[in-house]
Coordinates of C-alpha atoms in Angstrom, one line a residue:
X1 CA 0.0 0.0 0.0
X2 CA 2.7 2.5 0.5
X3 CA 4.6 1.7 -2.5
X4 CA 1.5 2.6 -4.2
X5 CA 1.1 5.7 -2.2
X6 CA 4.6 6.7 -3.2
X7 CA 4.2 6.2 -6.7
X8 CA 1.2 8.1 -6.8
X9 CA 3.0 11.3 -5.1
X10 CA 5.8 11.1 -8.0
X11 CA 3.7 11.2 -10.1
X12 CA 1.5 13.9 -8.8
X13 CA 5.0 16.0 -7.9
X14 CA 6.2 15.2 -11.9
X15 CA 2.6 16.6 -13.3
X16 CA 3.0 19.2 -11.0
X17 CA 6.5 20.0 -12.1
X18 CA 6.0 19.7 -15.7
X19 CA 3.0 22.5 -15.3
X20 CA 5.6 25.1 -14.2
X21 CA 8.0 24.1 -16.4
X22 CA 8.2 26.2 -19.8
X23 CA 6.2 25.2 -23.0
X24 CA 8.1 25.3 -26.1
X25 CA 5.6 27.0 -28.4
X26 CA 5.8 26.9 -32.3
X27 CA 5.3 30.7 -32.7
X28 CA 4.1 31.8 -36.2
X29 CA 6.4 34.1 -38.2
X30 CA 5.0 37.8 -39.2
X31 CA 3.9 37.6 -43.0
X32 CA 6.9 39.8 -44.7
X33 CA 4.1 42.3 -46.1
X34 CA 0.5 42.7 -45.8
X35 CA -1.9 44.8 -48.2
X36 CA -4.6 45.6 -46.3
X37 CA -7.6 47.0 -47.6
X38 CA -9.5 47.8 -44.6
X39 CA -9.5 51.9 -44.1
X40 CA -10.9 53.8 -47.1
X41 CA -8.3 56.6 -46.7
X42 CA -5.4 53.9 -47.9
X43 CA -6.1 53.6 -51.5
X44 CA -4.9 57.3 -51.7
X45 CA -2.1 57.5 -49.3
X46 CA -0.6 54.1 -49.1
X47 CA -1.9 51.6 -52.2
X48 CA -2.6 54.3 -54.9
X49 CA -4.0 51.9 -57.5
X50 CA -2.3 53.1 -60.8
X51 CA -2.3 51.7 -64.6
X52 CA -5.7 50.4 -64.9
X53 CA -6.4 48.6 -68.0
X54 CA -10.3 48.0 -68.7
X55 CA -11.3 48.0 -64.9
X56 CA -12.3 50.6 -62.1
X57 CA -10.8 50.4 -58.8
X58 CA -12.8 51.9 -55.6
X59 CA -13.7 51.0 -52.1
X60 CA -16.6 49.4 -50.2
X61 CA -17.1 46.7 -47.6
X62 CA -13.7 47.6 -45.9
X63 CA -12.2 46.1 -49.2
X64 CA -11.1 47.1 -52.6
X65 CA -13.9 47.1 -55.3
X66 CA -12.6 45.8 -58.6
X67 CA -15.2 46.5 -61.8
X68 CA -14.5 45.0 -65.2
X69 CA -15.1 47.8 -68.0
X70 CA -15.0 48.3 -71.9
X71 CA -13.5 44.4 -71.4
X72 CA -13.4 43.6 -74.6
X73 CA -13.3 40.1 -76.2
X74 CA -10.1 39.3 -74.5
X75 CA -11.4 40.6 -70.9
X76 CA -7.5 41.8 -69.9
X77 CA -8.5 43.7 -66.5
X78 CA -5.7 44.2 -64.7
X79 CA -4.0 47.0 -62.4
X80 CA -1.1 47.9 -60.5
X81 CA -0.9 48.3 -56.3
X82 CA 2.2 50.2 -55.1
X83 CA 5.5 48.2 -54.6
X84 CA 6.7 46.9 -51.1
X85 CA 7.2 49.3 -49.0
X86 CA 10.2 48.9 -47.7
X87 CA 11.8 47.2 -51.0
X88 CA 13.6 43.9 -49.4
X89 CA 11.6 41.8 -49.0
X90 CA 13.0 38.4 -50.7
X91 CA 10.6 36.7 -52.7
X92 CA 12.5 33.3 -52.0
X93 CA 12.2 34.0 -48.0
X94 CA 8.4 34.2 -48.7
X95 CA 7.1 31.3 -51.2
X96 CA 3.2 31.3 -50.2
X97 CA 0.7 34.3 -50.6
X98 CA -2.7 34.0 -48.6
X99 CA -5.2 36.8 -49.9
X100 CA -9.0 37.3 -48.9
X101 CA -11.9 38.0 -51.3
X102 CA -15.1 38.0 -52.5
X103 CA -16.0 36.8 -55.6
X104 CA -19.3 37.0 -57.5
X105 CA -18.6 36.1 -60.4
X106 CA -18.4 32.6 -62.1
X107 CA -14.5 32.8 -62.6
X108 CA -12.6 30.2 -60.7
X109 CA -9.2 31.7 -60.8
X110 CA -7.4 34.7 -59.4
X111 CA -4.7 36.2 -62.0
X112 CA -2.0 38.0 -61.2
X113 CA 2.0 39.1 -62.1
X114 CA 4.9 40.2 -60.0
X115 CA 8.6 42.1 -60.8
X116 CA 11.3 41.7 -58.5
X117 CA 14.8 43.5 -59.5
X118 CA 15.7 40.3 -61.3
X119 CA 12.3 40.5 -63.7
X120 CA 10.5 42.9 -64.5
X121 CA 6.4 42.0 -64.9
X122 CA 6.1 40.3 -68.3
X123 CA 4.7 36.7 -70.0
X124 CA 6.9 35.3 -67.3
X125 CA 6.1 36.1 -63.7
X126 CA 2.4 35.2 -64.3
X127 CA 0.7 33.5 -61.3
X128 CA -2.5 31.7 -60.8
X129 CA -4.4 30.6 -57.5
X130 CA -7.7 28.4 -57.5
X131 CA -10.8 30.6 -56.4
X132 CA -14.8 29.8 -55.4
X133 CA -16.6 31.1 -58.0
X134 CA -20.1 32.9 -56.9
X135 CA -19.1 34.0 -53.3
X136 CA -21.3 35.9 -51.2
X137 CA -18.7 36.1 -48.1
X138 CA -15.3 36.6 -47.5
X139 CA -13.2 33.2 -48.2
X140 CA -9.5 33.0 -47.7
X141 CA -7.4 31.0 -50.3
X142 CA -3.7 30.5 -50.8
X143 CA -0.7 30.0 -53.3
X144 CA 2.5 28.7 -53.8
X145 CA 4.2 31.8 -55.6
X146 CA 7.0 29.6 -57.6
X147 CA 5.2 26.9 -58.5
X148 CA 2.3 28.6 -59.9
X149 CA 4.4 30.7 -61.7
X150 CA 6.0 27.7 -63.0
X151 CA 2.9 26.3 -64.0
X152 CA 1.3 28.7 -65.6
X153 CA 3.9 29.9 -67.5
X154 CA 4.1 26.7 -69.3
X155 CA 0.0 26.3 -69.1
X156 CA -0.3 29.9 -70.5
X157 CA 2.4 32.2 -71.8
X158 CA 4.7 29.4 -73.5
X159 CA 5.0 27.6 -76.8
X160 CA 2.4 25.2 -76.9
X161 CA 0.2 27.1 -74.2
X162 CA -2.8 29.1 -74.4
X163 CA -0.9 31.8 -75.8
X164 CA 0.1 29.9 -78.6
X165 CA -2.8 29.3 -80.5
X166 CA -4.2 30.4 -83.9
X167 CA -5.2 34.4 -83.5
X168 CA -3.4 34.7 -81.0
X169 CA -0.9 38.2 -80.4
X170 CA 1.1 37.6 -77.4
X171 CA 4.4 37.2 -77.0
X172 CA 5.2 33.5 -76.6
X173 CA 8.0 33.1 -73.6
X174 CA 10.9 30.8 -73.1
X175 CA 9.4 27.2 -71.3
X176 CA 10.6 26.4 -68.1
X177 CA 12.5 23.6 -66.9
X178 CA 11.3 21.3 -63.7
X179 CA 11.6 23.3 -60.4
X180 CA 12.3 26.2 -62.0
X181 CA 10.8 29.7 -60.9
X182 CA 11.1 33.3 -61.4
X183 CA 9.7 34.4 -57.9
X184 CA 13.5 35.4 -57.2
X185 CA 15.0 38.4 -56.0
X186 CA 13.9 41.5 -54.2
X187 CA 9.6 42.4 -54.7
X188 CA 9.0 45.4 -56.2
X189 CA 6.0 45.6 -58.0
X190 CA 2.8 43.5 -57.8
X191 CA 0.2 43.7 -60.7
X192 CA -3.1 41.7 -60.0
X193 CA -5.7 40.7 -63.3
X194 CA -7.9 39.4 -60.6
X195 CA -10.9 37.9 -62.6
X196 CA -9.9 35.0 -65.0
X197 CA -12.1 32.4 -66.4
X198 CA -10.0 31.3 -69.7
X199 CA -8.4 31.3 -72.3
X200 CA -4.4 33.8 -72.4
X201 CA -6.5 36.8 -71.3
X202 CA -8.9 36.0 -68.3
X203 CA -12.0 36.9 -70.8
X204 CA -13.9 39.0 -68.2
X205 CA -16.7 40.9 -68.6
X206 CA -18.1 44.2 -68.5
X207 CA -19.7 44.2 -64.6
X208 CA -17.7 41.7 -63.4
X209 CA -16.8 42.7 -59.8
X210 CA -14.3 41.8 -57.2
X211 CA -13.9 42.5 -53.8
X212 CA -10.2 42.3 -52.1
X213 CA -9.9 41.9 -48.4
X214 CA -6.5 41.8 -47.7
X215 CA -3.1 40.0 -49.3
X216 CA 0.2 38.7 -47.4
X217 CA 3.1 36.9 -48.0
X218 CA 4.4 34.2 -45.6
X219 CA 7.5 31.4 -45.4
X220 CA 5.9 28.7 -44.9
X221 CA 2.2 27.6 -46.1
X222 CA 1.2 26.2 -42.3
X223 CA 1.7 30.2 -41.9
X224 CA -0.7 31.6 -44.6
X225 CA -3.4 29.0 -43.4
X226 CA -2.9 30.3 -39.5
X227 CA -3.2 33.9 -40.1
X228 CA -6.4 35.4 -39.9
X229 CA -5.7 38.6 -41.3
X230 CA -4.7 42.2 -40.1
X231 CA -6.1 42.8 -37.0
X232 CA -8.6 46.2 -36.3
X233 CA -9.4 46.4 -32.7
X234 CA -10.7 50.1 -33.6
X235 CA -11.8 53.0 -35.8
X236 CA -8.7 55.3 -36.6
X237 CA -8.7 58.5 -34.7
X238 CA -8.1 61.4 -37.2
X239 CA -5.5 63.7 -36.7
X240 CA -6.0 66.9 -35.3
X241 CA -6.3 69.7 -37.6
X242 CA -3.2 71.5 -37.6
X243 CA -3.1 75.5 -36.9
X244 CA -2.7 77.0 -40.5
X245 CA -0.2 79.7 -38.6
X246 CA 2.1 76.7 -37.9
X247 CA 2.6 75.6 -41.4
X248 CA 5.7 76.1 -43.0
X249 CA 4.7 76.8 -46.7
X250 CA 8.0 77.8 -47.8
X251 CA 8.6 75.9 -50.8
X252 CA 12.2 74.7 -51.0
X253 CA 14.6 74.7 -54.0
X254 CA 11.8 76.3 -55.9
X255 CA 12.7 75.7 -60.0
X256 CA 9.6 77.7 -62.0
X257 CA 10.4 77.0 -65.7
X258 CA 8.7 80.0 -67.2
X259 CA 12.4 81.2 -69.1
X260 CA 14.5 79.6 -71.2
X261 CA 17.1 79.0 -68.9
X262 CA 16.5 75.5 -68.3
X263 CA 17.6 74.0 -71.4
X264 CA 20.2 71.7 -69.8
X265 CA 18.1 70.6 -66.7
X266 CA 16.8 68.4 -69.1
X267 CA 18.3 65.3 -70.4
X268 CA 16.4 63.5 -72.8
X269 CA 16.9 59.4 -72.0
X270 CA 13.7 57.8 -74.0
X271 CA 10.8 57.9 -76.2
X272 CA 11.0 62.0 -76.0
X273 CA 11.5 64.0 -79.3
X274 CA 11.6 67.8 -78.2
X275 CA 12.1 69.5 -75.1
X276 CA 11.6 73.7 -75.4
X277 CA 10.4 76.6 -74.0
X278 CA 7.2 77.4 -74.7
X279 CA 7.7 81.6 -74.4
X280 CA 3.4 81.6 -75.0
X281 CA 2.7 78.8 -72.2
X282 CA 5.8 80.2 -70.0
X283 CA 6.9 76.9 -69.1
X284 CA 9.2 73.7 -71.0
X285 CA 7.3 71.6 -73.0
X286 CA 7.9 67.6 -73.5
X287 CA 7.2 66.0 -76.7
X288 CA 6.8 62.7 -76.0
X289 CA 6.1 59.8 -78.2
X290 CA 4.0 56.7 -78.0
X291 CA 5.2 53.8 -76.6
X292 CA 6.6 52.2 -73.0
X293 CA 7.8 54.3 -70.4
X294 CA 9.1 57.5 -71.9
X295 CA 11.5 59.7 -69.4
X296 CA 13.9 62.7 -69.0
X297 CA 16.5 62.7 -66.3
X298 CA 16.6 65.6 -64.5
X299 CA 19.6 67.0 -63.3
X300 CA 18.9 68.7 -59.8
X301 CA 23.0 68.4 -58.9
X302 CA 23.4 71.0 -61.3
X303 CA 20.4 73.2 -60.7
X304 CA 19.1 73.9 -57.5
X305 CA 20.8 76.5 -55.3
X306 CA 21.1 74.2 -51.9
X307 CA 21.8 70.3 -51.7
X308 CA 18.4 68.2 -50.7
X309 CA 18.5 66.3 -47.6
X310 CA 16.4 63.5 -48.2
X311 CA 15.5 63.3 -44.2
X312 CA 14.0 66.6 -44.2
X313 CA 12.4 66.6 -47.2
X314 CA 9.7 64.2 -48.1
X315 CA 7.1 65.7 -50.6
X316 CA 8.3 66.7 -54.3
X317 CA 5.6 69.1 -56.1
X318 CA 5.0 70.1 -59.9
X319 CA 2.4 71.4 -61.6
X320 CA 1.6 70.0 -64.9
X321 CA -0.6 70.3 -67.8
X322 CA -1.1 66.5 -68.9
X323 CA -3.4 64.7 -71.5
X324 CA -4.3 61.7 -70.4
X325 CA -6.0 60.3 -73.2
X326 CA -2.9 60.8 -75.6
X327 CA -0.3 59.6 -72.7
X328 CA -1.7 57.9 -69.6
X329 CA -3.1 58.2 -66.5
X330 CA -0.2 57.8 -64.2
X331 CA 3.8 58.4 -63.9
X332 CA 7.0 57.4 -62.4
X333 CA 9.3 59.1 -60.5
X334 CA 13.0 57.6 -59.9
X335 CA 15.3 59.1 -58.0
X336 CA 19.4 58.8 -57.3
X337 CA 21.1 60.1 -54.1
X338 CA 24.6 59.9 -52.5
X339 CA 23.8 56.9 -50.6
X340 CA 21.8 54.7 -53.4
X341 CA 22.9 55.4 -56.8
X342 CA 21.0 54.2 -59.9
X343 CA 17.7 54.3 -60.6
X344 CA 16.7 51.3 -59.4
X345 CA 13.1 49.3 -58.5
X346 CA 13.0 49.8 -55.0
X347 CA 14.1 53.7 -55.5
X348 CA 10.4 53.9 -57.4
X349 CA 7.1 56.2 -56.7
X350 CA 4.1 55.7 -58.8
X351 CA 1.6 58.5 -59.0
X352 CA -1.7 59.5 -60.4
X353 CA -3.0 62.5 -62.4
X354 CA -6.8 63.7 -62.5
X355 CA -8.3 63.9 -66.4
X356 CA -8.6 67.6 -66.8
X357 CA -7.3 70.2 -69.7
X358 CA -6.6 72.4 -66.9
X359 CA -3.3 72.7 -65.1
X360 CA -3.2 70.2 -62.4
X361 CA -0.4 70.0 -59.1
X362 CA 1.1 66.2 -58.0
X363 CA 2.5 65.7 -55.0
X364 CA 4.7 62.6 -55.3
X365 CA 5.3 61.5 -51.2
X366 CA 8.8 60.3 -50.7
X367 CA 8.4 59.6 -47.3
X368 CA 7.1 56.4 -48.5
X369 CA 10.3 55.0 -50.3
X370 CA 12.5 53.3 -47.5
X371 CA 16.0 54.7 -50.2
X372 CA 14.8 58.2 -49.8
X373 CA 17.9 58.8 -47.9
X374 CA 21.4 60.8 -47.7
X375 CA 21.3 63.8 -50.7
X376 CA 19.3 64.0 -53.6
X377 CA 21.5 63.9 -56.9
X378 CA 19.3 63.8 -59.8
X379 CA 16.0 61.8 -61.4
X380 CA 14.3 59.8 -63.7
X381 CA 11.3 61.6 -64.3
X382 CA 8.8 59.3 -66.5
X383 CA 5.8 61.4 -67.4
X384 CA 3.6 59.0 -68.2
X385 CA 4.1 54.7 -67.4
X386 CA 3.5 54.1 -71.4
X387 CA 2.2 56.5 -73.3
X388 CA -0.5 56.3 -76.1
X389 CA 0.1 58.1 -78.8
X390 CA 2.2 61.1 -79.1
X391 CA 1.4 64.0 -76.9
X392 CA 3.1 67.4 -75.0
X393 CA 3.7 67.3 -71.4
X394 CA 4.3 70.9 -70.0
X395 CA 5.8 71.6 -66.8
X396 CA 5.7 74.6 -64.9
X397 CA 7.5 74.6 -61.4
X398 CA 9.2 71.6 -59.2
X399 CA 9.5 72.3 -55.8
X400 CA 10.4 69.9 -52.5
X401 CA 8.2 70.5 -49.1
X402 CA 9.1 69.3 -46.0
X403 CA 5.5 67.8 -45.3
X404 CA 2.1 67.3 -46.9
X405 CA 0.7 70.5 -45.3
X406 CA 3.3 72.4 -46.6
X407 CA 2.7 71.4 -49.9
X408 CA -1.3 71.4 -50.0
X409 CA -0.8 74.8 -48.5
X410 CA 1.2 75.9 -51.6
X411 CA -1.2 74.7 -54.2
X412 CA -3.9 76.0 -52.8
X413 CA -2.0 79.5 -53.1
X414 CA -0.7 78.6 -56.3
X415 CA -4.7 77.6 -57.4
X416 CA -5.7 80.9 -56.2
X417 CA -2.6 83.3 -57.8
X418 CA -1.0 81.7 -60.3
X419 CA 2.5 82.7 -60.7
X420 CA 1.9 85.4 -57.9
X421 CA 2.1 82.6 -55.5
X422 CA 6.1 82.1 -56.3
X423 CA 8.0 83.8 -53.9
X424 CA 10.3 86.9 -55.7
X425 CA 14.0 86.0 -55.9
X426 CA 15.9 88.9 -54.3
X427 CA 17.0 92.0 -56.7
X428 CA 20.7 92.8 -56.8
X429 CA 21.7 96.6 -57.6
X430 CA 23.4 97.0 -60.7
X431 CA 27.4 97.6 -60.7
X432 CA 27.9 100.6 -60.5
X433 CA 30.5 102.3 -62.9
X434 CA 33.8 103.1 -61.7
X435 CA 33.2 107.2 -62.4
X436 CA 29.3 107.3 -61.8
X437 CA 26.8 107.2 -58.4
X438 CA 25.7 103.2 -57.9
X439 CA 22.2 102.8 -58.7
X440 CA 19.5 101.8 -56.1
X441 CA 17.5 98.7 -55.9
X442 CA 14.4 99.7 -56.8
X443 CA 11.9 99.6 -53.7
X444 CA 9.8 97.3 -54.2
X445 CA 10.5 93.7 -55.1
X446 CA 10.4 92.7 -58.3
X447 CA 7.6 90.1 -59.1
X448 CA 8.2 86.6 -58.8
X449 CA 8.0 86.1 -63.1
X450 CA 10.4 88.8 -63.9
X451 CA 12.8 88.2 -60.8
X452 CA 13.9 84.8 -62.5
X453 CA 14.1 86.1 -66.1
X454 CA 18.3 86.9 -65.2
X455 CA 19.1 88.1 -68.7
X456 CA 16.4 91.1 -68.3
X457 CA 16.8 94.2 -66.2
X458 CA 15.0 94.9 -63.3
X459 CA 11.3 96.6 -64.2
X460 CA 10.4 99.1 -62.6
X461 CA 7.7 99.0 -59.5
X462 CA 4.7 99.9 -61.6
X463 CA 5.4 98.2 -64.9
X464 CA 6.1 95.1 -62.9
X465 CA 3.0 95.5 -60.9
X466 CA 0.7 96.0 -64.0
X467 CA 2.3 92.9 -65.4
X468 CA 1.3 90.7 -62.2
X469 CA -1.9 91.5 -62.0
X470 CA -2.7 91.1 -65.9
X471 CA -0.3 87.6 -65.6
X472 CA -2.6 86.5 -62.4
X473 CA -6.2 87.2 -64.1
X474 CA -4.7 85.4 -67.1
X475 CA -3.1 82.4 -64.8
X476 CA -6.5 82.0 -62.7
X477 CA -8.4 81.2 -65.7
X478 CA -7.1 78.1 -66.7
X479 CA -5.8 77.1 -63.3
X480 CA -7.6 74.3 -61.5
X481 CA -6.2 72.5 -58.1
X482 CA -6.4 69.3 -58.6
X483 CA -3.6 67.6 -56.2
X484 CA -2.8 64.2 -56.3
X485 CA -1.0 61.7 -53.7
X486 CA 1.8 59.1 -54.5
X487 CA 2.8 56.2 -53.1
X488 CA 5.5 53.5 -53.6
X489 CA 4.7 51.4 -56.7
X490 CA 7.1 50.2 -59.8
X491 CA 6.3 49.2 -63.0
X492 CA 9.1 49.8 -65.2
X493 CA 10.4 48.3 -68.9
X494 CA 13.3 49.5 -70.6
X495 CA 12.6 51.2 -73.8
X496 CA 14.7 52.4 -76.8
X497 CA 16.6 55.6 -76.0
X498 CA 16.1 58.3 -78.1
X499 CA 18.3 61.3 -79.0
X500 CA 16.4 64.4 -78.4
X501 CA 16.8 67.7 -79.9
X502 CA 16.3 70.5 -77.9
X503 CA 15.0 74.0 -79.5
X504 CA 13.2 76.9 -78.2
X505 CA 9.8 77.9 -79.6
X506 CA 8.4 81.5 -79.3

């Protein structure tokens, strides 16, 4: 009896010893990035949807509202979402994407592409994942990133595939071998066709409609089946209203292209075939021709009076005249500094324009690219993603702000006064000649048009007064403030570079 009794307190003591001892816990890893679709107020400031081909793109249901339009008989919808934030994230460290949606329509298959800074988004990063067709909630599904795109290149985009088939335009793409995979390298750019039922093209249709919860990326796929999606234990609280007599509207490095002394700002790199001043418009005028990607670099090394700090300044303005019809509805901004040279993926913003005739001001947000650091050297500034047919681009000013309020502050100004708004340079007194009295400064500044013509003499205080308020009537009639957020996105395909001539027209 008390050998029993002492085998039942060891193993009472053991039980009660392995209770306090720690439990080794198989702790899920963090997906390496999450779109989520959840608050309204992100599809402008952090996943500007850009480049959409025969769809709309809007928000309802705490989710992103995709609408098939003008689909045609191939039913191509597709769009671009900005790239990953903070550009490293390795597609090889993150094989599986779980994504949440609600789908409609009878398509059982989600389409998508991806670029990474070993391929850009062509035949060959397609991807596939099985969906539910005819959904009325919110289902989660997952993919295996290389393998689909290994299958589907071969199912789809190469010889033998659906591609290749009698009518058919694409380009066919090189077959890949077993195990082979272009998810590789850094993600950059993510472009999602969302609604395919067949065939190389998807063949949606006009009212076809998809809703898109959320999308992440995870190592392993017991991950993407344990996560359950971003979490939102509460309504955002809105950010106070800031003081308007706080706001620092100084514009910084101010360039206003309304003289002819920017000739060499401008360096022609593709698709463009004139740049000139336009002495009518009083600003530079792009001609730019059909086709992928057409771009300038622009040399701000050689231009602006001060060096940039990237860490200070976040938000580059312009104000543009654009016709999106002829070009596109969106642009690409690439940037170089002292600490990442090149113009690489990563170093990327995507923005939008409105479709108006009138002139219209962009912000583009650079506090959203994670190599917006050290000093600003110079950019690739590409007007338009592709371009439709040939069009002009004019641009009036470029300008850096250290925040958003800063630069809302200055279009609203520049909406209201035109080129009034554009602070006057300082006036320097002539030399005077060795034998004669130096001439004054004249009293009164000169206005903010004349101060930066530097081959003219000073006007005086009335003709240059006259001229302002004649310019500002004349500016405030075909002015409209339209300004438009950017955030990080990539889409980018090298294009033939063409040698621009440069010529003034007056």
């Amino acid at each position: 009896m008390k050998k029993f009794r002492s085998l039942a307190l060891l193993m009472i003591a053991a039980l009660a010893v392995s209770m306090l001892a720690p439990t080794a816990v198989s702790a899920a890893s963090e997906p390496g990035y999450v779109y989520d679709f959840y608050y309204e107020e992100d599809l402008e400031d952090v996943y500007v949807i850009t480049s959409l081909y025969c769809c709309e793109a809007g928000w309802e249901d705490h989710a992103l509202k995709i609408v098939a339009v003008d689909a045609g008989e191939l039913g191509d919808t597709n769009f671009y979402i900005n790239s990953i934030a903070d550009g490293d994230m390795e597609a090889s460290d993150y094989p599986y994407m779980a994504f949440s949606v609600k789908n409609p329509t009878d398509a059982t298959e989600f389409e998508g592409h991806f670029g990474t800074n070993l391929h850009p988004i062509s035949g060959s990063t397609v991807f596939h994942a099985d969906i539910e067709p005819n959904m009325t909630e919110y289902k989660t599904f997952i993919v295996n990133m290389p393998q689909s795109n290994h299958d589907n290149v071969n199912r789809i985009n190469a010889p033998g595939g659906l591609s290749d088939q009698e009518g058919a335009t694409a380009n066919m793409v090189a077959e890949m071998e077993d195990g082979e995979s272009f998810w590789e390298g850094t993600v950059t750019t993510m472009r999602f066709d969302s609604i395919y039922r067949s065939g190389r093209s998807g063949e949606a249709q006009d009212g076809d409609t998809m809703y898109i919860a959320w999308m992440a990326f995870f190592e392993t796929e017991e991950d993407a089946k344990n996560y359950k999606g971003p979490e939102h234990s509460s309504e955002r609280t809105p950010e106070p209203t800031r003081d308007p007599s706080t706001i620092d509207m100084k514009p910084f490095n101010l360039l206003v292209f309304d003289t002819e002394d920017y000739d060499d700002f401008f360096n022609p790199t593709s698709q463009i075939s004139e740049i000139y001043f336009d002495d009518e418009k009083k600003c530079y005028s792009i001609d730019v021709m059909s086709g992928i990607d057409p771009n300038v670099e622009l040399l701000f090394d050689m231009f602006l009076d001060e060096e940039v700090p990237c860490d200070e300044y976040k938000i580059l303005q312009f104000a543009a005249r654009v016709n999106t019809a002829e070009g596109n509805k969106s642009g690409s901004f690439y940037y170089s500094t002292d600490k990442h040279g090149g113009y690489n993926e990563p170093q990327n913003i995507i923005y939008n324009y409105a479709t108006t005739d009138e002139i219209q001001v962009v912000n583009i947000d650079l506090s959203r690219a994670a190599a917006w650091s050290g000093t600003a050297l110079k950019c690739r500034f590409d007007m338009f993603t592709s371009c439709n047919e040939d069009t002009t681009f004019d641009l009036y000013y470029m300008a850096f702000f250290s925040n958003k309020d800063a630069a809302d502050a200055f279009a609203a100004e520049y909406a209201e006064k035109g080129r009034d708004a554009f602070p006057a340079k300082p006036t320097k007194a002539p030399t005077a000649a060795p034998t004669e009295k130096p001439t004054e400064a004249p009293a009164t500044a000169v206005s903010a048009t004349d101060a930066l013509k530097v081959t003219d003499a000073p006007k005086t205080t009335g003709e240059a007064g006259n001229e302002t308020k004649e310019t500002a009537k004349k500016d405030n009639k075909w002015l409209v403030p339209v300004v438009i957020g950017a955030v990080v996105v990539a889409a980018a395909v090298a294009a033939a570079v063409i040698v621009a001539s440069k010529k003034k027209k007056k």
